[in-house]
Short mmCIF file of C-alpha atoms in Angstrom, two decimals:
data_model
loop_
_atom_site.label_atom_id
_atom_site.label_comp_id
_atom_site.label_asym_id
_atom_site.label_seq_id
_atom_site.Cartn_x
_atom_site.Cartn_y
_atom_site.Cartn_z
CA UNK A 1 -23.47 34.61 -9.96
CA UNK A 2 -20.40 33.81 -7.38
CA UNK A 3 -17.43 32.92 -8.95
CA UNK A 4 -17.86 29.52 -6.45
CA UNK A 5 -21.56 29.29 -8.39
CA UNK A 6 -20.51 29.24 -11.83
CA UNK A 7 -17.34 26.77 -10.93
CA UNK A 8 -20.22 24.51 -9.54
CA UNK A 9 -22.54 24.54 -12.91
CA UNK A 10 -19.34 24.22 -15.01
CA UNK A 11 -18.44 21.46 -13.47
CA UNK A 12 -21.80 20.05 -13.43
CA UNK A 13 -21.88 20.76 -17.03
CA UNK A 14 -19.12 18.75 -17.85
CA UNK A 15 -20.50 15.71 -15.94
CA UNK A 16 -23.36 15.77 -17.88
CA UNK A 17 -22.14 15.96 -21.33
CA UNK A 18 -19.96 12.87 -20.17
CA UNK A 19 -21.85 10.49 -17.85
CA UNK A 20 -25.56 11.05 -19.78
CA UNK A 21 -27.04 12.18 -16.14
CA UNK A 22 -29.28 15.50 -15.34
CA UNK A 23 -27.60 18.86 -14.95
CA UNK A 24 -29.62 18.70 -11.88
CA UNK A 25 -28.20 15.64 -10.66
CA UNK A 26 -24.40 16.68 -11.33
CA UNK A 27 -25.31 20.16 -9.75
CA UNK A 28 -25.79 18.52 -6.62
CA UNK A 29 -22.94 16.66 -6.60
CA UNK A 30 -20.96 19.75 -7.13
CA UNK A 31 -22.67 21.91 -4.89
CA UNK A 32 -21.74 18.63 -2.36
CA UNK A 33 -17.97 18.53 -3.05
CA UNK A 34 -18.28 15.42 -5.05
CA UNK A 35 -17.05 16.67 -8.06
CA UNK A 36 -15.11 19.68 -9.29
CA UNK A 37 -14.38 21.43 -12.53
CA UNK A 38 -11.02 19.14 -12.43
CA UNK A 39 -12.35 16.57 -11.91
CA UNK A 40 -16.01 16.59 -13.20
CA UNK A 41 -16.89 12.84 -12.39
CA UNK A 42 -16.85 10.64 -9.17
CA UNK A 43 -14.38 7.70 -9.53
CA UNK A 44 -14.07 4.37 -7.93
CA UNK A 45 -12.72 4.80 -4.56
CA UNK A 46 -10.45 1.04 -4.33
CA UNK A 47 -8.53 -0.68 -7.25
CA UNK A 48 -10.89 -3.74 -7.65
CA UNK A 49 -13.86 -1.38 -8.56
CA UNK A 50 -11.58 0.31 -11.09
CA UNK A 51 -9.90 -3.25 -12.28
CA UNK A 52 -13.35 -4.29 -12.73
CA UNK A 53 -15.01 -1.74 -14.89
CA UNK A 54 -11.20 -1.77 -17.38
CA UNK A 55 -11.85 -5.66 -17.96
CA UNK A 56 -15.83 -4.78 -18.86
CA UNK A 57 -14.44 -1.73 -21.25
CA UNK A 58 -11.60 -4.35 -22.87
CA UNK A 59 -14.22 -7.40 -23.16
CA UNK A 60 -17.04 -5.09 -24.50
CA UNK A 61 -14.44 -3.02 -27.05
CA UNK A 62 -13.55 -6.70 -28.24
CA UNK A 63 -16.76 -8.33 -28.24
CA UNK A 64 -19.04 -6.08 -29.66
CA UNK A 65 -16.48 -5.03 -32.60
CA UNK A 66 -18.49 -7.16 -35.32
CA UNK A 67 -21.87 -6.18 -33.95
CA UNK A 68 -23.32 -2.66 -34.94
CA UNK A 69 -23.71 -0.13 -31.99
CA UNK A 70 -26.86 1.72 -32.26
CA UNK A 71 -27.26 5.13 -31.48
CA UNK A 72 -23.99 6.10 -30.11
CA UNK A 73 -23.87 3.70 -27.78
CA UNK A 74 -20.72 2.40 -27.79
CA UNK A 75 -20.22 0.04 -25.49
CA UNK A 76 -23.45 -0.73 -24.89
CA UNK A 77 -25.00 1.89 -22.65
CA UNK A 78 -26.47 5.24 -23.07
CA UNK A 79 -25.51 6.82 -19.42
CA UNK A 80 -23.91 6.26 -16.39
CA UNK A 81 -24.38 7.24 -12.80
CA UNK A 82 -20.78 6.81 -11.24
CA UNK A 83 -20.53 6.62 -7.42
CA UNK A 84 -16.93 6.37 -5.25
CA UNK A 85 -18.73 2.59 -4.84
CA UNK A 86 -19.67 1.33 -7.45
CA UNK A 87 -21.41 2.60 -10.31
CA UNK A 88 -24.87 2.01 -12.45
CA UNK A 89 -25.06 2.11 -16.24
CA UNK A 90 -28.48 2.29 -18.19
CA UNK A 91 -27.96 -0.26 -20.96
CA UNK A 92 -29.47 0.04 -24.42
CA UNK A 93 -32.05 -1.68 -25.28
CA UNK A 94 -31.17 -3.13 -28.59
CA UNK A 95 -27.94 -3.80 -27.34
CA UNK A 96 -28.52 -5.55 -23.71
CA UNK A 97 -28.39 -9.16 -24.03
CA UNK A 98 -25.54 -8.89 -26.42
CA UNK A 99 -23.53 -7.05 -23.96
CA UNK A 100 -24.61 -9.49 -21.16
CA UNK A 101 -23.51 -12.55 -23.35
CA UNK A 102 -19.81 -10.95 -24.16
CA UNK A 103 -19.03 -9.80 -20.72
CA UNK A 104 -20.30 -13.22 -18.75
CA UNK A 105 -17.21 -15.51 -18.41
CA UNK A 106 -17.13 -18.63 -20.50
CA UNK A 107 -15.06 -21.44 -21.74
CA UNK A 108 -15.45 -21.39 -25.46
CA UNK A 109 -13.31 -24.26 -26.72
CA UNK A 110 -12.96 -23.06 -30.75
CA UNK A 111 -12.10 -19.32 -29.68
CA UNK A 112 -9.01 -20.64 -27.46
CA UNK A 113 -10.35 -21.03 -24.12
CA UNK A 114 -11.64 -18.25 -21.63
CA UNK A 115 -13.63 -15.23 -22.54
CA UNK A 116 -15.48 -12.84 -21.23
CA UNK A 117 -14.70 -11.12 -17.25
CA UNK A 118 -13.01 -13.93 -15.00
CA UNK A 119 -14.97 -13.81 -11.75
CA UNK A 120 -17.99 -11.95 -12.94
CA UNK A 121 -21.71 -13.14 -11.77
CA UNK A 122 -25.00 -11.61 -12.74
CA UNK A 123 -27.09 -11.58 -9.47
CA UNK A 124 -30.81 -9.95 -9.45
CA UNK A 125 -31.52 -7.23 -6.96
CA UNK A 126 -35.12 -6.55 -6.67
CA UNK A 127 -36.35 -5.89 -9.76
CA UNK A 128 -32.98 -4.92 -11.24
CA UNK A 129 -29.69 -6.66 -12.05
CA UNK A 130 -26.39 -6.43 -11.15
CA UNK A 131 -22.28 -7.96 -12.18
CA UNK A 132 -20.68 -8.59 -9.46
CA UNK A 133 -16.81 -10.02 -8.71
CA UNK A 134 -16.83 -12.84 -6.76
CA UNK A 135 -13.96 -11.91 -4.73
CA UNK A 136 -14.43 -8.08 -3.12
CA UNK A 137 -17.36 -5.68 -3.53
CA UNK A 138 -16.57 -4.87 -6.77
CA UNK A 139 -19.81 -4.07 -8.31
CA UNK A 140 -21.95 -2.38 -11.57
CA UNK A 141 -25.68 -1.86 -11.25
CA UNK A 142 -27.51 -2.39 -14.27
CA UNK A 143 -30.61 -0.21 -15.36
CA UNK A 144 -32.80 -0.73 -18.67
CA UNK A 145 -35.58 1.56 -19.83
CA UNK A 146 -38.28 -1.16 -19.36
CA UNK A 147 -38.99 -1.85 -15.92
CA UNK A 148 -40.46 -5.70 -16.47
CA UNK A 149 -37.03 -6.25 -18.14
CA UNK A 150 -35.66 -9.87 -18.10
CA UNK A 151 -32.36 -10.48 -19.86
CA UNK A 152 -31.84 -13.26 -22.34
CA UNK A 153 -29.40 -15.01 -20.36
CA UNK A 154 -26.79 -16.82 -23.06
CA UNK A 155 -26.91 -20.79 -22.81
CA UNK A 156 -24.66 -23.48 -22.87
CA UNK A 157 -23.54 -24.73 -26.48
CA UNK A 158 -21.12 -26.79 -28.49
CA UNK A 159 -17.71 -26.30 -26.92
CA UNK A 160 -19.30 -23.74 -25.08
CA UNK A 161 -19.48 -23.74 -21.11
CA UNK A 162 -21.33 -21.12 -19.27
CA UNK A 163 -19.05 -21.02 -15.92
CA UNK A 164 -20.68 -18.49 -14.68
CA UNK A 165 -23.54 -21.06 -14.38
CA UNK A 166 -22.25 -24.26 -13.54
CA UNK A 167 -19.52 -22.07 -10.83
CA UNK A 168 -22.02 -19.72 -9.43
CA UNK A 169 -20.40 -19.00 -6.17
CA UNK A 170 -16.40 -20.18 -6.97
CA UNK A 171 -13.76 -19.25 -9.32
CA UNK A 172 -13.14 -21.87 -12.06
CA UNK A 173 -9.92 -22.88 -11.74
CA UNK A 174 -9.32 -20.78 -15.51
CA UNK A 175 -10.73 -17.57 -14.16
CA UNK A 176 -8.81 -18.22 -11.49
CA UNK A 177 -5.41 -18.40 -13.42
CA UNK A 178 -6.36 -15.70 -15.50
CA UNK A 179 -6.91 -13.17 -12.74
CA UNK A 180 -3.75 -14.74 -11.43
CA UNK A 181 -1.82 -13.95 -13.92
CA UNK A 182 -3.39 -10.36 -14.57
CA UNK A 183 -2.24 -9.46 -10.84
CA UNK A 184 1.49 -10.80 -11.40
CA UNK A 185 1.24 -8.70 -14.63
CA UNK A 186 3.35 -9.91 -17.10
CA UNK A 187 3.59 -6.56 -18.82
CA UNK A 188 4.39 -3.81 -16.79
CA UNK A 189 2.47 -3.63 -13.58
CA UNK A 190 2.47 0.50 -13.53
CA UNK A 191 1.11 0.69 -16.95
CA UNK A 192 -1.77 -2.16 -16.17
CA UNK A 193 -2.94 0.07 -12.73
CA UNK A 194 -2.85 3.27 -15.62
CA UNK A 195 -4.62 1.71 -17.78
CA UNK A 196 -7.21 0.35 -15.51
CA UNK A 197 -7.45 4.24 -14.39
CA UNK A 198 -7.94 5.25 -18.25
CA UNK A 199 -10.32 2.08 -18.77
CA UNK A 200 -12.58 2.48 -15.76
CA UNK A 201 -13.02 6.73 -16.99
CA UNK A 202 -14.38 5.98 -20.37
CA UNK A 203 -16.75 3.65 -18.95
CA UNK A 204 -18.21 6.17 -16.78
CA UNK A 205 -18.34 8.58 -19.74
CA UNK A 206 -20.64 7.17 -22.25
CA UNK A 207 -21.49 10.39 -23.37
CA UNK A 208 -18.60 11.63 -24.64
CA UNK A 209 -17.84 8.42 -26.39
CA UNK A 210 -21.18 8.46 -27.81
CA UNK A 211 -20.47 11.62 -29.52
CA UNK A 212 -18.17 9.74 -32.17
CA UNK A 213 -21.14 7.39 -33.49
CA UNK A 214 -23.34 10.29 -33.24
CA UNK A 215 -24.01 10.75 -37.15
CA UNK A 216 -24.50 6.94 -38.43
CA UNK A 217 -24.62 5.20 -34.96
CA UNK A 218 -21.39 2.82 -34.93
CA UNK A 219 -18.17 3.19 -34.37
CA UNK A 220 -15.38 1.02 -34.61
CA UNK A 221 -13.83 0.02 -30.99
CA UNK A 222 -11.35 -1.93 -30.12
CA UNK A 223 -8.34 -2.53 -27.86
CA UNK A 224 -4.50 -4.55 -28.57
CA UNK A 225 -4.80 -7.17 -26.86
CA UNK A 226 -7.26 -6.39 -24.15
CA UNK A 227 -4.92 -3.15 -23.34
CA UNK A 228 -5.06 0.06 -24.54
CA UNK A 229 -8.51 1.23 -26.27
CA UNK A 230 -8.73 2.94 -29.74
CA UNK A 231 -11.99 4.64 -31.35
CA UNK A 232 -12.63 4.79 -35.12
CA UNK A 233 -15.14 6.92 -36.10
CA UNK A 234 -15.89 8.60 -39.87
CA UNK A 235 -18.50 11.80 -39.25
CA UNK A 236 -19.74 13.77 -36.64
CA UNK A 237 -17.64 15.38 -34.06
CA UNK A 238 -14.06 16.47 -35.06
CA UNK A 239 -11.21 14.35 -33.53
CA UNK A 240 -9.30 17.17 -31.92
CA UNK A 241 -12.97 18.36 -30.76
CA UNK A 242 -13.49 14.62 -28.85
CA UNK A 243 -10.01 14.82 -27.51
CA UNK A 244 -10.57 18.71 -26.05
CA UNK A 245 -14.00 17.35 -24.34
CA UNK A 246 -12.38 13.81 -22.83
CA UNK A 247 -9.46 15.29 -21.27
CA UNK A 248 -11.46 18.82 -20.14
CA UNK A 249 -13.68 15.55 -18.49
CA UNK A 250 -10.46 14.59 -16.39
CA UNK A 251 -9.78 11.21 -18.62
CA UNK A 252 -6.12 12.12 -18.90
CA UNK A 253 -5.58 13.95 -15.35
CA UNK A 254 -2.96 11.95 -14.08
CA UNK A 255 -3.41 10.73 -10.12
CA UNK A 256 -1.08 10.96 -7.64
CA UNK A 257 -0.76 7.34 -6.89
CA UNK A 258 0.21 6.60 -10.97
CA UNK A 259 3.95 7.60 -11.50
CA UNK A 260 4.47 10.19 -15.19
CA UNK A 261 6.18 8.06 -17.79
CA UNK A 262 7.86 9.59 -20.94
CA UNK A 263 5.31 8.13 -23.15
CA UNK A 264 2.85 10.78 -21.64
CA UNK A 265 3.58 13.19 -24.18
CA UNK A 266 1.89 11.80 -27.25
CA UNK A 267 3.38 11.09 -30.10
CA UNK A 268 0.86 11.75 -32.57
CA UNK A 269 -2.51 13.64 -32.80
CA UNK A 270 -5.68 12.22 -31.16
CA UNK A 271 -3.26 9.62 -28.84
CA UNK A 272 -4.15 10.24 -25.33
CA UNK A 273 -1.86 8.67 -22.81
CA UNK A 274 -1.16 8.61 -18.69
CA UNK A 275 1.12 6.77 -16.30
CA UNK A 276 2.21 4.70 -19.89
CA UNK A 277 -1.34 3.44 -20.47
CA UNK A 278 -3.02 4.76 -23.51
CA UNK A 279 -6.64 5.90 -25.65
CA UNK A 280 -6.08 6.57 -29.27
CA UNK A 281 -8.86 8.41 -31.36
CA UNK A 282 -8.64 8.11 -35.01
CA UNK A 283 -11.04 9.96 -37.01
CA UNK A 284 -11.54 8.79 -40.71
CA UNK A 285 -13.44 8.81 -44.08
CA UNK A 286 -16.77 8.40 -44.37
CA UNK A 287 -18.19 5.15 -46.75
CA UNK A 288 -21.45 4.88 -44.95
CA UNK A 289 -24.49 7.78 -46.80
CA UNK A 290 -25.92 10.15 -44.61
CA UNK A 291 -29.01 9.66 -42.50
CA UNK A 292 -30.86 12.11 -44.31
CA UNK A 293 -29.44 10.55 -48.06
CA UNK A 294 -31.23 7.06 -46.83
CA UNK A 295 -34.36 8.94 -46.15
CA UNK A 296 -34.58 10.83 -49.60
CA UNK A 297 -34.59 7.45 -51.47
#
């Protein structure tokens, strides 16, 4: 085998431990200059794209932190198929509507206003769906494992207004301030594009997150303040083993465009940070029994 040969199925291998896809698949790409062993999965090519898929990771962190995630799947999906434009994630089945009704934007009156993605519309596409931003081409396919799959679109309710019904093809004027306000960046503007960059990488590898709710199927997930992301996890993969396999993935590999901060050198184990933005892993004790102990009663 050419040393060129191996480079290709190394970094082929690496793509598919983190995006969920077929060696085969990744292989190509490889063998097509798509990816490298640096970096082993395709990324958004513009910043909408990559703003995007960081407010989906911060909503779904958020909003699925009191639900249980089932079978690893962290944020909702078991695999990804990233693209330069766009990208297409294979949802879980147990788990689709919920992530649906926490990602599509909504005035809820008793939980202080807006949630969910500002400017975010689901839009069917043959016989599959698709979240779309209504302003640029900003875009995730969306891919479930039953082909006659409709989703259980969420309703209206008590103090609750579905905007992404009743504004279909405009910006309510609070998704409009609130995107407003994310572009003028009251924080600093660096560390927002950084953490987009961070953001928009662990969406596109499932995999690897999946590893930490590997053993009883949940993990905790969560971000401060709709910023940087931490996983809790109790068994299964080691922390320093996670944090060797997401930065050999490219998660921390630093782009040209995103200045180095001081804060890139982390101050404690299992913090991984870039450009000021960060993605903390914190591994801890178990209180849930084993798998196997449930089955032996």
């Amino acid at each position: 085998m050419s040393r060129r040969t191996d480079n290709h199925h190394r970094a082929a291998s690496i793509c598919r431990e983190a995006t969920g896809l077929p060696h085969r698949t990744c292989l190509g790409w490889a063998e097509a200059g798509l990816i490298t062993r640096s970096r082993p999965v395709p990324e958004p090519e513009d910043e909408a794209q990559r703003a995007l898929e960081s407010l989906l990771v911060a909503e779904l962190a958020d909003g699925l932190r009191e639900h249980e995630r089932r079978d690893g799947a962290l944020l909702g999906f078991t695999s990804a198929r990233p693209a330069r434009v766009g990208l297409t994630l294979a949802l879980h089945p147990a788990m689709a509507d919920r992530v649906l009704a926490t990602v599509l934007p909504r005035i809820d009156e008793r939980h202080g206003g807006l949630r969910g993605v500002p400017g975010l519309r689901i839009v069917a596409t043959g016989g599959s769906w698709a979240l779309n931003q209504l302003q640029g081409r900003a875009t995730v396919a969306l891919v479930h494992p039953d082909p006659d799959w409709r989703p259980l679109l969420p309703e209206y309710g008590d103090g609750l207004t579905q905007v992404w019904r009743r504004d279909r093809h405009r910006l309510h004027p609070a998704e409009a301030a609130e995107l407003t306000g994310r572009a003028g960046s009251g924080g600093d503007p660096g560390s927002v594009r950084a953490q987009d960059w961070l953001n928009s990488r662990l969406l596109r590898r499932p995999g690897l997150l999946g590893a930490a709710g590997a053993v009883h199927g949940s993990a905790n997930v969560y971000t401060h303040g709709g910023g940087d992301v931490v996983v809790e996890w109790c068994c299964g993969v080691e922390r320093d083993e996670l944090e060797r396999r997401l930065r050999r993935s490219g998660l921390a590999k630093r782009p040209d465009r995103i200045a180095e901060r001081l804060r890139d050198q982390p101050w404690f184990p299992g913090e991984i940070a870039m450009g000021g933005a960060f993605v903390t892993l914190r591994r801890g004790p178990c209180y849930a029994p084993h798998p196997t102990a449930r089955r032996a009663h």
